[in-house]
Short mmCIF file of C-alpha atoms in Angstrom, two decimals:
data_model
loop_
_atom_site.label_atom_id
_atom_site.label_comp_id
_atom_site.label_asym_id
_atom_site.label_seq_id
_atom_site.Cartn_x
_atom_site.Cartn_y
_atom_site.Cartn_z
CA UNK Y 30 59.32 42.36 62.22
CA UNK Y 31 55.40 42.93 63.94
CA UNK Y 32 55.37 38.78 64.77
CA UNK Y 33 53.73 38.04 68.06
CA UNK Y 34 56.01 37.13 70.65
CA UNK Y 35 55.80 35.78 74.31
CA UNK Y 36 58.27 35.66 77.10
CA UNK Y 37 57.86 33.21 80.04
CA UNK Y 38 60.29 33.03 83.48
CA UNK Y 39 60.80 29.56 84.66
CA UNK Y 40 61.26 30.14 88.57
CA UNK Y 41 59.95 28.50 91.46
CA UNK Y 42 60.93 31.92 93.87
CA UNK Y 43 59.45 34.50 91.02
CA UNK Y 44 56.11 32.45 90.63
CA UNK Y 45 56.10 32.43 94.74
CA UNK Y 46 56.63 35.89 94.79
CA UNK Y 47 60.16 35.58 96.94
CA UNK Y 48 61.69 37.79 94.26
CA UNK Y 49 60.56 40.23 91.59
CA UNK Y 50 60.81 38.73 87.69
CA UNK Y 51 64.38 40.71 86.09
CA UNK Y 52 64.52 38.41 83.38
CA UNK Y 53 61.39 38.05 81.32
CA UNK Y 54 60.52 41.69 81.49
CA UNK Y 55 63.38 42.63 80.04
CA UNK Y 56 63.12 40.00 77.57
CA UNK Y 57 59.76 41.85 76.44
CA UNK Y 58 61.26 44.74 75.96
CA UNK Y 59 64.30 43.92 73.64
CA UNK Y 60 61.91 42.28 71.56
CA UNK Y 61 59.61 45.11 71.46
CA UNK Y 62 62.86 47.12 70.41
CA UNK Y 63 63.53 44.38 67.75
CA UNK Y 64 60.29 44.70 66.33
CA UNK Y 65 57.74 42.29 67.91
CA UNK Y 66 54.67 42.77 69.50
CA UNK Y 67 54.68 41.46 73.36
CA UNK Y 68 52.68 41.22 76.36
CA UNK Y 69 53.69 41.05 79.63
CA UNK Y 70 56.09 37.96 80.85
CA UNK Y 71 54.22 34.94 82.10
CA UNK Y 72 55.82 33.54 85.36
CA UNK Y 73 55.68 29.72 85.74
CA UNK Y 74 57.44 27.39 88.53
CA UNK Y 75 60.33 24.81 87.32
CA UNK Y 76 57.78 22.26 86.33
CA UNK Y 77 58.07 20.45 83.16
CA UNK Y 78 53.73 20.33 82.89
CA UNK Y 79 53.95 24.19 83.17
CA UNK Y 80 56.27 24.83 80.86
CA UNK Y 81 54.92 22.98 78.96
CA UNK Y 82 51.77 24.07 78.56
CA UNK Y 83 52.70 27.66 78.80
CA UNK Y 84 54.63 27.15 75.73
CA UNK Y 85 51.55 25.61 74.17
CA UNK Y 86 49.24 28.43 75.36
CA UNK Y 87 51.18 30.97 73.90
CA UNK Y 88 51.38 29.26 70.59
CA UNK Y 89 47.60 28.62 70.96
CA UNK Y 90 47.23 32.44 71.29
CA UNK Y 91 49.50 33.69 68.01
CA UNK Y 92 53.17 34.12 69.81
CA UNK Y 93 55.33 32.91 66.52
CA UNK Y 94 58.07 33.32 68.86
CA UNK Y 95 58.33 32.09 72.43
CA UNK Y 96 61.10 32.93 74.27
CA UNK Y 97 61.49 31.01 77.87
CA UNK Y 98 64.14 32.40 80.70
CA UNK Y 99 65.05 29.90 83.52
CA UNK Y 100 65.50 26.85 84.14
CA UNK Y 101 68.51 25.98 81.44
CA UNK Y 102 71.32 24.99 84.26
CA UNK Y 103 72.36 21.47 85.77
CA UNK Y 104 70.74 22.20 88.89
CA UNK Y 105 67.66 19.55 89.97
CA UNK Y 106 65.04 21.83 89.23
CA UNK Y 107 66.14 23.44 86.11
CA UNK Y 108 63.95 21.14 83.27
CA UNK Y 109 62.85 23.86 81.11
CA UNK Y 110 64.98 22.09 78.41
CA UNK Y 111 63.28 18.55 78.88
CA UNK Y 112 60.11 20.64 79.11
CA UNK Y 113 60.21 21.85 75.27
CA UNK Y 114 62.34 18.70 74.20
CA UNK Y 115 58.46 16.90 74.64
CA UNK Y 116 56.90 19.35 72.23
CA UNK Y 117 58.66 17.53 69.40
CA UNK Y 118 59.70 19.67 66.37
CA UNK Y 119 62.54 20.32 64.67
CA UNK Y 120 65.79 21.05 66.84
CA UNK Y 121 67.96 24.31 65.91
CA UNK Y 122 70.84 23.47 67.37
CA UNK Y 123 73.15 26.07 65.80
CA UNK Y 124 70.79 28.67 67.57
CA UNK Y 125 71.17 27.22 70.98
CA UNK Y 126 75.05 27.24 70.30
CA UNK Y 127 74.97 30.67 68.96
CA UNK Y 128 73.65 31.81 72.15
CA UNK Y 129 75.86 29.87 74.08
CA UNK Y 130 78.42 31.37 71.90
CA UNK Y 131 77.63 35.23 72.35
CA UNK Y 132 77.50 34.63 76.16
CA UNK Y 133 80.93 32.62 76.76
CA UNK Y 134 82.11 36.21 75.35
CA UNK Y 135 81.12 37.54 79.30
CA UNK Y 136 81.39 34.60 80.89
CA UNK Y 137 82.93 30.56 80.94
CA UNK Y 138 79.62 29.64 82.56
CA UNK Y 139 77.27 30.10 79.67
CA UNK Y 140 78.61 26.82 77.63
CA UNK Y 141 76.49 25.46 80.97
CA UNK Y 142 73.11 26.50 79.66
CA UNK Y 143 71.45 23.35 78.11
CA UNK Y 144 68.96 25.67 76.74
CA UNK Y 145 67.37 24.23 72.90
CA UNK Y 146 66.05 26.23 69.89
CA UNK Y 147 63.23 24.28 68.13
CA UNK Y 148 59.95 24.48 65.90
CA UNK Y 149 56.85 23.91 67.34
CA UNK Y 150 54.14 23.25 64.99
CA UNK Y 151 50.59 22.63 66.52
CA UNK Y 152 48.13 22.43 63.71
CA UNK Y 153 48.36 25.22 61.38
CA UNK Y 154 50.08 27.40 63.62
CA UNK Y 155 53.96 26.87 63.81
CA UNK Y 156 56.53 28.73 66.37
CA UNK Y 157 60.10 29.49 66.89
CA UNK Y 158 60.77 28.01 70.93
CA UNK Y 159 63.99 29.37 72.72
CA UNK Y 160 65.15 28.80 75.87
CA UNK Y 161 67.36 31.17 76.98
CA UNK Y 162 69.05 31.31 80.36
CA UNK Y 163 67.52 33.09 83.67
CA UNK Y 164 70.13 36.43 84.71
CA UNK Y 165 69.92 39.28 82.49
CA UNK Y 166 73.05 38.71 80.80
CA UNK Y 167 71.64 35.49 79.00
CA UNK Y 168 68.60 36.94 77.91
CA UNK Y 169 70.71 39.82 76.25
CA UNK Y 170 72.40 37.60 74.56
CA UNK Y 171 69.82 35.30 73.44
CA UNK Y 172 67.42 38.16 72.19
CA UNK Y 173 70.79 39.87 70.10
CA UNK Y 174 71.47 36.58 68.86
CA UNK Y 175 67.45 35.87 67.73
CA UNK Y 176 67.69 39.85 66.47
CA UNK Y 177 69.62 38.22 63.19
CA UNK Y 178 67.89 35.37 62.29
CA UNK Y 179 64.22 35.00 63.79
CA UNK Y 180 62.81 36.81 60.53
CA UNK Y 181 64.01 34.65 58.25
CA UNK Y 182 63.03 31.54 60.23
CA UNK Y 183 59.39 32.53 60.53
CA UNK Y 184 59.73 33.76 56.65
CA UNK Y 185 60.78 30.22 56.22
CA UNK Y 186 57.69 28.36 58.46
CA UNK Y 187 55.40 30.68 56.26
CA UNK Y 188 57.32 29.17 53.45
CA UNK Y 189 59.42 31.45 52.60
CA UNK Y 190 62.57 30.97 50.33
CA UNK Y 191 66.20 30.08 51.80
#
């Protein structure tokens, strides 16, 4: 895989600067190791609009993959899945569970993640959108879960066979 990918951290205290961004650096590089090409994590606050549109910017920019940490737990500010849910697209919802899956494996509180998997198509560009949870353990197990399917699903938004 050589698909464009970008990461972005959903966290009021890393885009304050409180605390140093674990999460979505690490998420760039086990998708470097997997194969994609990645810049450098963006860091937005738990705002739906900046999610948002930092989702849309990447896609806008060539990521085929976008790959959000943060912002998937019950807490007040975590919105990150209401913030893709108003891209539209087409819901994967056996990926979401998958990664739910692989991390109930460390821990009971990963069924908690609300995080989606969908399709965002914005003209003739189309993208795979994944939210995965914030700590280091979710994004391993998000990224080894999207290791095993993520070139067949952009094979298949190229139009690809089954």
């Amino acid at each position: 895989m050589c698909a464009n990918a970008a990461v972005i951290t959903v966290s009021d205290r890393a885009s304050r600067g409180e605390y140093a961004d674990r999460s979505g650096p690490l998420a760039c590089a086990l998708l470097r190791e997997h194969g994609f090409t990645c810049g450098d994590a963006v860091v937005v606050p738990d705002e739906a609009d900046d999610i948002t549109s930092a989702i849309r910017d990447a896609v806008k920019v060539g990521a085929r993959l976008v790959l959000t940490t943060g912002g998937t737990g019950v807490g007040p500010r975590d919105v990150t899945p209401e913030a893709t849910a108003v891209l539209g697209g087409q819901q994967l919802p056996g990926l979401a569970e998958a990664i739910r899956r692989r991390g109930a494996d460390a821990t009971p509180m990963a069924v908690l993640s609300r995080g989606l998997a969908t399709i965002l198509r914005d003209g003739d560009r189309s993208a795979l959108v994944v939210n995965a949870p914030g700590s280091t353990g979710g994004v391993r197990d998000a990224v080894s879960v999207l290791a095993t399917v993520a070139d067949h699903v952009l094979s298949q938004l190229d139009g690809g066979d089954h």
